[in-house]
Amino acid sequence: MHSIDPFFQKGEGKERYEAYLTCFIREQYMKVLPYRTYAEVNLQQLKENTRKVRALLSKDTKLLAVLKADGYGHGAVRIAKAIEDMSDWFAVASFYEARELRDQGITTPILVFGFLDDSNIEEAAQKNITCSALSYSYALHIAELCEQKKLRLSMHIKLDTGFHRLGIACEEERITEAYKEVRTLYELPQLQITGIYTHFSTAGSKALQDEAFLARQYQLFCDMLHRLEEDHIDPGIRHCCNSKATLTNPEMHLDMVRVGLYLYGLGSDADIEYLKLEPIVNWKARIYAIRDVKQGEGIGYGRTFITPQPMRIAVVSLGFADGYSRCLYASDQVYVLVHGKRTRILGKICMDVMMVDITDIPDVRVNDTITVLGSEGTQRISANLLGRETGGTAVEVTCGMGKRVQRVYVHDEGNC
Ligand SMILES: *Cc1c(COP(=O)(O)O)cnc(C)c1O
């Protein structure tokens, strides 16, 4: 039984394989991929999801596609390029993510949700990156830096209407004070305030107190907008909805919605079904080795799994260091797909490999790929399942796909 990946043995380079990829149709290139584990991202499906989200919006409402955390793990640059024509804005969490998009030729407006270091302000202004006024003192500080460097920076003001994370605090008790701060920022010549936004903490919850809280947050936001209107200040782009609120509260869309999850086909099972979204990633790994093991043998660290009968196992080139959560081995709900059939993980997941049962799956060969997230044939493993079984959420699964998981992009009828 040979266990060494013949592609790695031959030392084939990534570039060579990318060249291969361009001339193979989907079924064929699956067989030649050299990666031990890879995430196949379907850009066609991404566009389809984006179209479906756009269909929820009136023609005057802009779409901001959220690309933080490397496009929720799918690869921000390729995602941005694929939906550039369908998105009015992009958003990321940090200056560096925004710069990466600009350096790759993305010219769409970009909003940074997070703080910027002083040392990045100049480049942000030059690269037309829009920043967030996340507190009054921070915005004044940025204005001072702009004054010193003779720059003008585009910003959106963030209001904290109850999430209590970031933004100018707008509780009822200090709303007059908060409004003064907001107005001052609009009037500062060093800052070009082109928008204003807030973020909901209970979007989509059906619990009465949560619905009331959302309504209260929206009310506070509208109160500020109303005051600006009375003072004849153009607020710029007004936005507050994430994916969930975009679906449940169309009356709150205002000028723009900020959608992440739905573009990637993520969200609650009910939302995905209702909107007819599809996940855009299949996470795969290759079989390194195949072993026949006698009855009564332990598999892996701690011998937590003892073979109840003679078994055939596949050693798969994917481990917890690739971001596949180690705790999933203990779940009786989680499975992997080998030749389109469900099968289970045996023993503890190691750093770089895991073992799976192929006793009842015929003709499995070394270098075959297995699927740990996404679909194969009629079977599907959802990010919601893996998220739930790790005690987290679907988006943690896609964001967690590690550095060694090569992103491979497919689009247009399966051509790569
Ligand atoms: C992440 C994020 C969003 C997108 O939320 P989804 O639930 O993924 O649609 C919107 N707004 C802000 C401020 C965010 O941080």
Short mmCIF file of C-alpha atoms and ligand atoms in Angstrom, two decimals:
data_model
loop_
_atom_site.label_atom_id
_atom_site.label_comp_id
_atom_site.label_asym_id
_atom_site.label_seq_id
_atom_site.Cartn_x
_atom_site.Cartn_y
_atom_site.Cartn_z
CA MET A 1 0.00 0.00 0.00
CA HIS A 2 1.65 3.26 -1.01
CA SER A 3 0.86 6.27 1.07
CA ILE A 4 2.88 9.06 -0.47
CA ASP A 5 1.06 11.47 -2.70
CA PRO A 6 2.60 10.85 -6.15
CA PHE A 7 2.07 14.48 -7.18
CA PHE A 8 4.07 15.76 -4.27
CA GLN A 9 6.64 13.09 -4.90
CA LYS A 10 7.14 14.42 -8.41
CA GLY A 11 7.37 17.91 -7.01
CA GLU A 12 4.82 19.38 -9.40
CA GLY A 13 4.45 23.12 -8.86
CA LYS A 14 1.27 24.98 -8.22
CA GLU A 15 1.70 27.12 -11.35
CA ARG A 16 1.92 24.08 -13.53
CA TYR A 17 -1.32 22.78 -12.12
CA GLU A 18 -3.07 26.09 -12.51
CA ALA A 19 -2.12 25.89 -16.17
CA TYR A 20 -3.59 22.39 -16.26
CA LEU A 21 -6.74 23.67 -14.67
CA THR A 22 -7.50 26.10 -17.45
CA CYS A 23 -7.72 23.30 -19.98
CA PHE A 24 -9.65 20.69 -18.05
CA ILE A 25 -13.36 20.65 -17.59
CA ARG A 26 -14.56 20.18 -14.07
CA GLU A 27 -14.75 16.39 -13.89
CA GLN A 28 -11.30 16.06 -15.36
CA TYR A 29 -9.44 18.58 -13.29
CA MET A 30 -10.83 17.06 -10.11
CA LYS A 31 -8.57 14.15 -10.85
CA VAL A 32 -5.43 16.18 -11.40
CA LEU A 33 -5.59 18.64 -8.53
CA PRO A 34 -2.39 18.39 -6.60
CA TYR A 35 -3.60 19.87 -3.36
CA ARG A 36 -3.94 17.81 -0.23
CA THR A 37 -7.03 19.81 0.65
CA TYR A 38 -8.83 22.49 -1.29
CA ALA A 39 -11.96 24.62 -1.26
CA GLU A 40 -13.72 24.66 -4.59
CA VAL A 41 -15.57 27.97 -4.78
CA ASN A 42 -18.34 28.28 -7.36
CA LEU A 43 -18.36 31.86 -8.62
CA GLN A 44 -21.37 31.20 -10.83
CA GLN A 45 -23.41 30.24 -7.79
CA LEU A 46 -22.11 33.31 -5.97
CA LYS A 47 -23.50 35.47 -8.78
CA GLU A 48 -26.77 33.58 -8.63
CA ASN A 49 -27.06 34.21 -4.88
CA THR A 50 -26.18 37.86 -5.40
CA ARG A 51 -28.91 38.18 -8.04
CA LYS A 52 -31.40 36.69 -5.60
CA VAL A 53 -30.40 39.15 -2.88
CA ARG A 54 -30.65 42.04 -5.34
CA ALA A 55 -34.16 40.91 -6.22
CA LEU A 56 -35.17 41.72 -2.63
CA LEU A 57 -34.16 45.35 -3.08
CA SER A 58 -35.95 48.23 -4.71
CA LYS A 59 -34.05 49.66 -7.65
CA ASP A 60 -32.92 52.66 -5.59
CA THR A 61 -31.38 50.56 -2.82
CA LYS A 62 -27.68 49.91 -3.11
CA LEU A 63 -26.04 46.59 -2.29
CA LEU A 64 -22.90 46.52 -0.15
CA ALA A 65 -21.28 43.10 -0.33
CA VAL A 66 -19.45 42.22 2.88
CA LEU A 67 -16.04 40.69 2.13
CA LYS A 68 -14.44 40.75 5.57
CA ALA A 69 -12.38 37.79 6.79
CA ASP A 70 -11.23 37.06 3.24
CA GLY A 71 -14.78 36.92 1.94
CA TYR A 72 -15.99 34.74 4.85
CA GLY A 73 -13.15 32.37 3.99
CA HIS A 74 -13.91 32.07 0.27
CA GLY A 75 -11.22 34.50 -0.93
CA ALA A 76 -12.11 38.19 -0.99
CA VAL A 77 -10.31 39.17 -4.20
CA ARG A 78 -11.94 36.58 -6.44
CA ILE A 79 -15.32 37.12 -4.80
CA ALA A 80 -14.99 40.87 -5.36
CA LYS A 81 -14.03 40.44 -9.00
CA ALA A 82 -16.92 38.06 -9.62
CA ILE A 83 -19.59 40.39 -8.25
CA GLU A 84 -18.03 43.77 -8.98
CA ASP A 85 -20.72 44.57 -11.53
CA MET A 86 -23.52 43.62 -9.15
CA SER A 87 -22.30 45.42 -6.02
CA ASP A 88 -22.37 49.14 -5.33
CA TRP A 89 -20.05 48.88 -2.34
CA PHE A 90 -17.76 46.41 -0.63
CA ALA A 91 -16.92 46.27 3.07
CA VAL A 92 -14.05 44.73 4.99
CA ALA A 93 -12.93 44.83 8.61
CA SER A 94 -9.45 46.27 8.26
CA PHE A 95 -7.38 48.65 6.19
CA TYR A 96 -5.18 45.80 4.99
CA GLU A 97 -8.11 43.91 3.54
CA ALA A 98 -9.23 47.07 1.73
CA ARG A 99 -5.74 47.67 0.41
CA GLU A 100 -5.53 44.13 -0.92
CA LEU A 101 -8.68 44.73 -2.96
CA ARG A 102 -7.40 48.06 -4.28
CA ASP A 103 -4.01 46.54 -5.13
CA GLN A 104 -5.83 43.86 -7.13
CA GLY A 105 -7.53 46.50 -9.21
CA ILE A 106 -10.92 46.73 -7.49
CA THR A 107 -12.27 50.27 -7.94
CA THR A 108 -15.68 49.81 -6.27
CA PRO A 109 -16.14 51.99 -3.14
CA ILE A 110 -14.87 50.15 -0.05
CA LEU A 111 -15.98 50.75 3.54
CA VAL A 112 -13.72 49.63 6.40
CA PHE A 113 -15.78 48.61 9.45
CA GLY A 114 -12.86 48.73 11.88
CA PHE A 115 -10.34 51.22 13.25
CA LEU A 116 -7.34 52.31 11.22
CA ASP A 117 -3.88 52.84 12.60
CA ASP A 118 -2.59 56.39 12.23
CA SER A 119 0.11 55.13 9.90
CA ASN A 120 -2.50 53.97 7.37
CA ILE A 121 -4.60 57.12 7.11
CA GLU A 122 -2.63 58.68 4.29
CA GLU A 123 -2.72 55.58 2.12
CA ALA A 124 -6.42 55.11 2.86
CA ALA A 125 -7.12 58.63 1.59
CA GLN A 126 -4.96 58.12 -1.48
CA LYS A 127 -6.60 54.79 -2.30
CA ASN A 128 -10.09 56.17 -1.81
CA ILE A 129 -10.88 53.83 1.04
CA THR A 130 -13.83 54.93 3.17
CA CYS A 131 -13.36 54.58 6.91
CA SER A 132 -15.80 54.41 9.80
CA ALA A 133 -16.16 57.14 12.41
CA LEU A 134 -16.42 54.63 15.26
CA SER A 135 -16.40 57.18 18.08
CA TYR A 136 -16.39 60.93 18.32
CA SER A 137 -12.86 61.17 19.74
CA TYR A 138 -11.47 58.78 17.11
CA ALA A 139 -13.06 60.82 14.30
CA LEU A 140 -11.62 64.06 15.74
CA HIS A 141 -8.22 62.41 15.94
CA ILE A 142 -8.45 61.36 12.28
CA ALA A 143 -9.52 64.88 11.32
CA GLU A 144 -6.46 66.26 13.10
CA LEU A 145 -4.17 63.87 11.23
CA CYS A 146 -5.82 64.86 7.97
CA GLU A 147 -5.26 68.50 8.82
CA GLN A 148 -1.54 67.87 9.45
CA LYS A 149 -1.09 65.91 6.26
CA LYS A 150 -3.42 68.04 4.15
CA LEU A 151 -5.68 65.13 3.33
CA ARG A 152 -9.40 64.63 3.10
CA LEU A 153 -10.71 61.24 4.15
CA SER A 154 -14.07 59.79 3.23
CA MET A 155 -15.95 58.35 6.21
CA HIS A 156 -19.26 56.85 7.23
CA ILE A 157 -20.44 57.63 10.75
CA LYS A 158 -21.29 54.56 12.80
CA LEU A 159 -24.00 54.96 15.42
CA ASP A 160 -24.35 52.63 18.38
CA THR A 161 -28.10 52.28 18.80
CA GLY A 162 -27.91 49.37 21.22
CA PHE A 163 -25.43 46.77 19.99
CA HIS A 164 -22.81 48.31 22.30
CA ARG A 165 -19.85 47.39 20.18
CA LEU A 166 -18.71 50.36 18.14
CA GLY A 167 -20.14 53.72 17.15
CA ILE A 168 -21.24 56.98 18.70
CA ALA A 169 -23.54 56.08 21.60
CA CYS A 170 -27.10 57.20 20.88
CA GLU A 171 -29.03 56.14 23.96
CA GLU A 172 -32.11 58.28 24.66
CA GLU A 173 -30.33 59.94 27.63
CA ARG A 174 -27.57 61.37 25.47
CA ILE A 175 -29.22 61.63 22.09
CA THR A 176 -28.95 65.43 21.99
CA GLU A 177 -25.26 65.22 22.81
CA ALA A 178 -24.80 62.41 20.30
CA TYR A 179 -26.48 64.51 17.65
CA LYS A 180 -24.15 67.44 18.36
CA GLU A 181 -21.18 65.14 17.83
CA VAL A 182 -22.62 63.81 14.59
CA ARG A 183 -23.33 67.29 13.28
CA THR A 184 -19.83 68.45 14.18
CA LEU A 185 -18.36 65.57 12.17
CA TYR A 186 -20.46 66.45 9.13
CA GLU A 187 -19.13 70.00 9.37
CA LEU A 188 -15.43 69.20 9.72
CA PRO A 189 -13.70 70.16 6.48
CA GLN A 190 -11.03 67.43 6.81
CA LEU A 191 -13.62 64.68 6.77
CA GLN A 192 -15.89 63.93 3.90
CA ILE A 193 -18.84 62.19 5.55
CA THR A 194 -20.53 60.21 2.80
CA GLY A 195 -22.75 57.95 4.87
CA ILE A 196 -24.15 56.96 8.24
CA TYR A 197 -24.98 53.52 9.62
CA THR A 198 -25.89 51.33 12.54
CA HIS A 199 -25.95 47.58 13.21
CA PHE A 200 -28.77 45.49 14.70
CA SER A 201 -28.24 42.99 17.48
CA THR A 202 -31.45 40.95 17.17
CA ALA A 203 -32.28 40.90 13.45
CA GLY A 204 -34.46 37.97 12.48
CA SER A 205 -35.37 36.87 15.99
CA LYS A 206 -39.06 36.12 16.35
CA ALA A 207 -39.04 36.70 20.12
CA LEU A 208 -41.23 39.68 20.96
CA GLN A 209 -38.65 41.49 23.06
CA ASP A 210 -36.09 41.07 20.26
CA GLU A 211 -38.45 42.48 17.65
CA ALA A 212 -39.13 45.40 19.99
CA PHE A 213 -35.40 45.93 20.46
CA LEU A 214 -34.81 46.01 16.71
CA ALA A 215 -37.63 48.53 16.31
CA ARG A 216 -36.08 50.65 19.05
CA GLN A 217 -32.66 50.58 17.42
CA TYR A 218 -34.22 51.60 14.12
CA GLN A 219 -36.18 54.35 15.85
CA LEU A 220 -33.02 55.81 17.38
CA PHE A 221 -31.31 55.69 13.99
CA CYS A 222 -34.25 57.45 12.32
CA ASP A 223 -34.33 60.02 15.09
CA MET A 224 -30.74 61.00 14.24
CA LEU A 225 -31.54 61.05 10.53
CA HIS A 226 -34.52 63.26 11.21
CA ARG A 227 -32.42 65.76 13.15
CA LEU A 228 -29.93 65.91 10.26
CA GLU A 229 -32.78 66.53 7.87
CA GLU A 230 -34.11 69.36 10.03
CA ASP A 231 -30.68 70.98 9.94
CA HIS A 232 -30.52 70.49 6.16
CA ILE A 233 -27.49 68.25 6.40
CA ASP A 234 -27.23 65.63 3.68
CA PRO A 235 -26.58 62.39 5.61
CA GLY A 236 -25.07 60.58 2.61
CA ILE A 237 -25.82 56.86 2.30
CA ARG A 238 -28.00 55.62 5.17
CA HIS A 239 -27.70 51.89 5.95
CA CYS A 240 -28.57 49.48 8.75
CA CYS A 241 -29.58 46.01 7.44
CA ASN A 242 -27.41 42.90 7.46
CA SER A 243 -28.54 39.75 5.57
CA LYS A 244 -31.24 38.78 8.01
CA ALA A 245 -32.73 42.27 8.38
CA THR A 246 -32.63 42.70 4.61
CA LEU A 247 -34.96 39.71 4.37
CA THR A 248 -37.21 40.38 7.36
CA ASN A 249 -37.42 44.19 7.39
CA PRO A 250 -37.66 45.57 3.84
CA GLU A 251 -39.01 48.83 5.25
CA MET A 252 -35.58 49.38 6.83
CA HIS A 253 -33.48 49.04 3.67
CA LEU A 254 -33.02 52.84 3.36
CA ASP A 255 -30.28 53.68 0.82
CA MET A 256 -28.20 50.53 1.09
CA VAL A 257 -28.09 47.07 2.71
CA ARG A 258 -24.95 45.27 3.91
CA VAL A 259 -25.12 41.62 2.98
CA GLY A 260 -22.55 38.94 3.78
CA LEU A 261 -23.98 35.53 4.68
CA TYR A 262 -26.60 35.24 1.94
CA LEU A 263 -24.13 35.93 -0.87
CA TYR A 264 -22.16 32.90 0.23
CA GLY A 265 -25.32 30.80 0.50
CA LEU A 266 -25.08 30.84 4.31
CA GLY A 267 -27.83 31.59 6.82
CA SER A 268 -30.50 29.61 8.62
CA ASP A 269 -31.76 26.50 6.81
CA ALA A 270 -35.18 28.17 6.51
CA ASP A 271 -33.76 31.35 4.92
CA ILE A 272 -31.60 29.41 2.48
CA GLU A 273 -34.58 27.37 1.39
CA TYR A 274 -36.91 30.35 1.18
CA LEU A 275 -34.48 32.44 -0.87
CA LYS A 276 -33.33 29.42 -2.89
CA LEU A 277 -29.69 30.17 -2.13
CA GLU A 278 -26.97 27.58 -2.56
CA PRO A 279 -23.68 27.34 -0.69
CA ILE A 280 -20.77 28.22 -2.94
CA VAL A 281 -18.02 26.06 -1.49
CA ASN A 282 -17.13 22.38 -1.60
CA TRP A 283 -14.31 21.61 0.78
CA LYS A 284 -12.37 18.55 -0.26
CA ALA A 285 -9.38 16.52 0.74
CA ARG A 286 -7.46 13.68 -0.83
CA ILE A 287 -6.93 10.19 0.36
CA TYR A 288 -3.29 9.67 1.30
CA ALA A 289 -3.43 6.00 2.09
CA ILE A 290 -5.76 3.06 2.46
CA ARG A 291 -5.33 0.55 5.29
CA ASP A 292 -6.92 -2.73 6.21
CA VAL A 293 -7.20 -3.07 9.95
CA LYS A 294 -8.04 -6.20 11.94
CA GLN A 295 -10.87 -6.42 14.44
CA GLY A 296 -10.10 -5.04 17.91
CA GLU A 297 -7.51 -2.48 16.82
CA GLY A 298 -7.45 1.13 18.03
CA ILE A 299 -7.45 3.99 15.51
CA GLY A 300 -5.50 7.16 16.22
CA TYR A 301 -4.51 9.02 19.39
CA GLY A 302 -5.76 7.52 22.60
CA ARG A 303 -7.28 4.52 20.77
CA THR A 304 -10.71 6.09 21.21
CA PHE A 305 -12.13 4.00 18.38
CA ILE A 306 -11.66 0.22 18.47
CA THR A 307 -12.60 -1.63 15.29
CA PRO A 308 -15.65 -3.84 15.97
CA GLN A 309 -14.79 -5.98 12.96
CA PRO A 310 -12.08 -5.97 10.30
CA MET A 311 -12.27 -2.58 8.60
CA ARG A 312 -10.87 -0.74 5.64
CA ILE A 313 -9.93 2.83 6.46
CA ALA A 314 -8.81 5.79 4.37
CA VAL A 315 -6.23 8.20 5.73
CA VAL A 316 -7.36 11.64 4.53
CA SER A 317 -5.07 14.63 4.08
CA LEU A 318 -7.05 17.04 6.21
CA GLY A 319 -6.59 17.79 9.88
CA PHE A 320 -7.51 20.29 12.53
CA ALA A 321 -4.63 22.53 11.48
CA ASP A 322 -6.50 23.01 8.20
CA GLY A 323 -9.41 24.37 10.20
CA TYR A 324 -11.54 21.25 10.30
CA SER A 325 -12.53 21.33 13.93
CA ARG A 326 -11.04 18.50 15.98
CA CYS A 327 -14.11 18.13 18.15
CA LEU A 328 -16.16 16.91 15.17
CA TYR A 329 -14.77 13.38 15.56
CA ALA A 330 -16.95 12.97 18.65
CA SER A 331 -20.18 13.95 16.89
CA ASP A 332 -22.59 11.21 15.86
CA GLN A 333 -24.21 13.64 13.37
CA VAL A 334 -21.16 14.53 11.32
CA TYR A 335 -20.08 12.52 8.33
CA VAL A 336 -17.87 12.90 5.24
CA LEU A 337 -18.63 11.92 1.65
CA VAL A 338 -16.54 9.31 -0.13
CA HIS A 339 -17.64 8.59 -3.70
CA GLY A 340 -20.86 10.43 -2.84
CA LYS A 341 -21.61 8.14 0.12
CA ARG A 342 -21.87 9.18 3.74
CA THR A 343 -19.29 7.69 6.05
CA ARG A 344 -17.87 8.52 9.46
CA ILE A 345 -14.64 9.77 10.91
CA LEU A 346 -12.80 7.17 12.98
CA GLY A 347 -10.87 8.15 16.08
CA LYS A 348 -9.53 11.59 16.91
CA ILE A 349 -8.75 14.02 14.13
CA CYS A 350 -4.99 14.68 13.95
CA MET A 351 -3.22 17.91 13.06
CA ASP A 352 -2.77 17.04 9.38
CA VAL A 353 -4.84 13.93 8.74
CA MET A 354 -7.93 12.04 9.77
CA MET A 355 -9.11 8.48 9.27
CA VAL A 356 -12.47 7.60 7.74
CA ASP A 357 -14.37 4.36 7.29
CA ILE A 358 -14.46 3.00 3.73
CA THR A 359 -15.24 -0.61 4.63
CA ASP A 360 -18.50 -0.58 2.68
CA ILE A 361 -17.47 1.71 -0.15
CA PRO A 362 -16.02 -0.20 -3.09
CA ASP A 363 -13.19 0.88 -5.39
CA VAL A 364 -11.79 3.68 -3.26
CA ARG A 365 -8.27 4.51 -4.39
CA VAL A 366 -5.39 6.57 -3.09
CA ASN A 367 -5.68 10.17 -4.40
CA ASP A 368 -9.46 10.04 -4.63
CA THR A 369 -11.01 13.15 -3.13
CA ILE A 370 -13.53 13.17 -0.33
CA THR A 371 -15.89 16.01 0.61
CA VAL A 372 -16.12 17.34 4.15
CA LEU A 373 -18.34 20.38 3.41
CA GLY A 374 -20.66 20.94 0.47
CA SER A 375 -22.20 18.45 -1.89
CA GLU A 376 -21.22 15.40 -3.85
CA GLY A 377 -23.88 13.75 -5.96
CA THR A 378 -27.16 13.94 -4.09
CA GLN A 379 -25.56 14.20 -0.66
CA ARG A 380 -24.81 17.44 1.12
CA ILE A 381 -22.92 18.40 4.25
CA SER A 382 -24.08 21.84 5.34
CA ALA A 383 -22.00 24.46 7.09
CA ASN A 384 -24.91 24.74 9.53
CA LEU A 385 -24.44 21.09 10.52
CA LEU A 386 -20.68 21.45 11.08
CA GLY A 387 -21.18 24.79 12.82
CA ARG A 388 -23.81 23.38 15.14
CA GLU A 389 -21.75 20.32 15.98
CA THR A 390 -18.73 22.44 16.90
CA GLY A 391 -20.93 24.55 19.14
CA GLY A 392 -20.65 27.49 16.75
CA THR A 393 -22.11 28.79 13.53
CA ALA A 394 -21.84 28.05 9.81
CA VAL A 395 -19.73 31.09 9.12
CA GLU A 396 -17.09 29.94 11.60
CA VAL A 397 -16.68 26.85 9.44
CA THR A 398 -15.99 28.74 6.21
CA CYS A 399 -13.90 31.43 7.93
CA GLY A 400 -11.98 28.67 9.64
CA MET A 401 -10.74 27.01 6.45
CA GLY A 402 -7.01 27.33 6.95
CA LYS A 403 -4.08 28.66 5.04
CA ARG A 404 -3.21 25.25 3.61
CA VAL A 405 -6.66 24.88 2.08
CA GLN A 406 -6.07 25.96 -1.51
CA ARG A 407 -8.95 28.01 -2.93
CA VAL A 408 -9.89 26.84 -6.42
CA TYR A 409 -12.43 28.80 -8.43
CA VAL A 410 -14.98 27.39 -10.84
CA HIS A 411 -17.49 29.31 -12.87
CA ASP A 412 -19.48 29.31 -16.05
CA GLU A 413 -20.96 25.87 -16.51
CA GLY A 414 -18.25 24.00 -14.69
CA ASN A 415 -15.30 25.33 -16.65
CA CYS A 416 -12.44 26.39 -14.48
C1 LIG B 1 -20.49 41.36 9.13
C2 LIG B 1 -21.32 42.57 9.05
C3 LIG B 1 -22.44 42.62 8.19
C4 LIG B 1 -22.90 41.44 7.38
O1 LIG B 1 -23.66 40.56 8.16
P1 LIG B 1 -24.29 39.23 7.53
O2 LIG B 1 -25.10 38.69 8.64
O3 LIG B 1 -23.15 38.35 7.14
O4 LIG B 1 -25.10 39.65 6.36
C5 LIG B 1 -23.11 43.83 8.11
N1 LIG B 1 -22.73 44.90 8.83
C6 LIG B 1 -21.69 44.87 9.68
C7 LIG B 1 -21.32 46.09 10.45
C8 LIG B 1 -20.96 43.70 9.84
O5 LIG B 1 -19.92 43.67 10.68
#
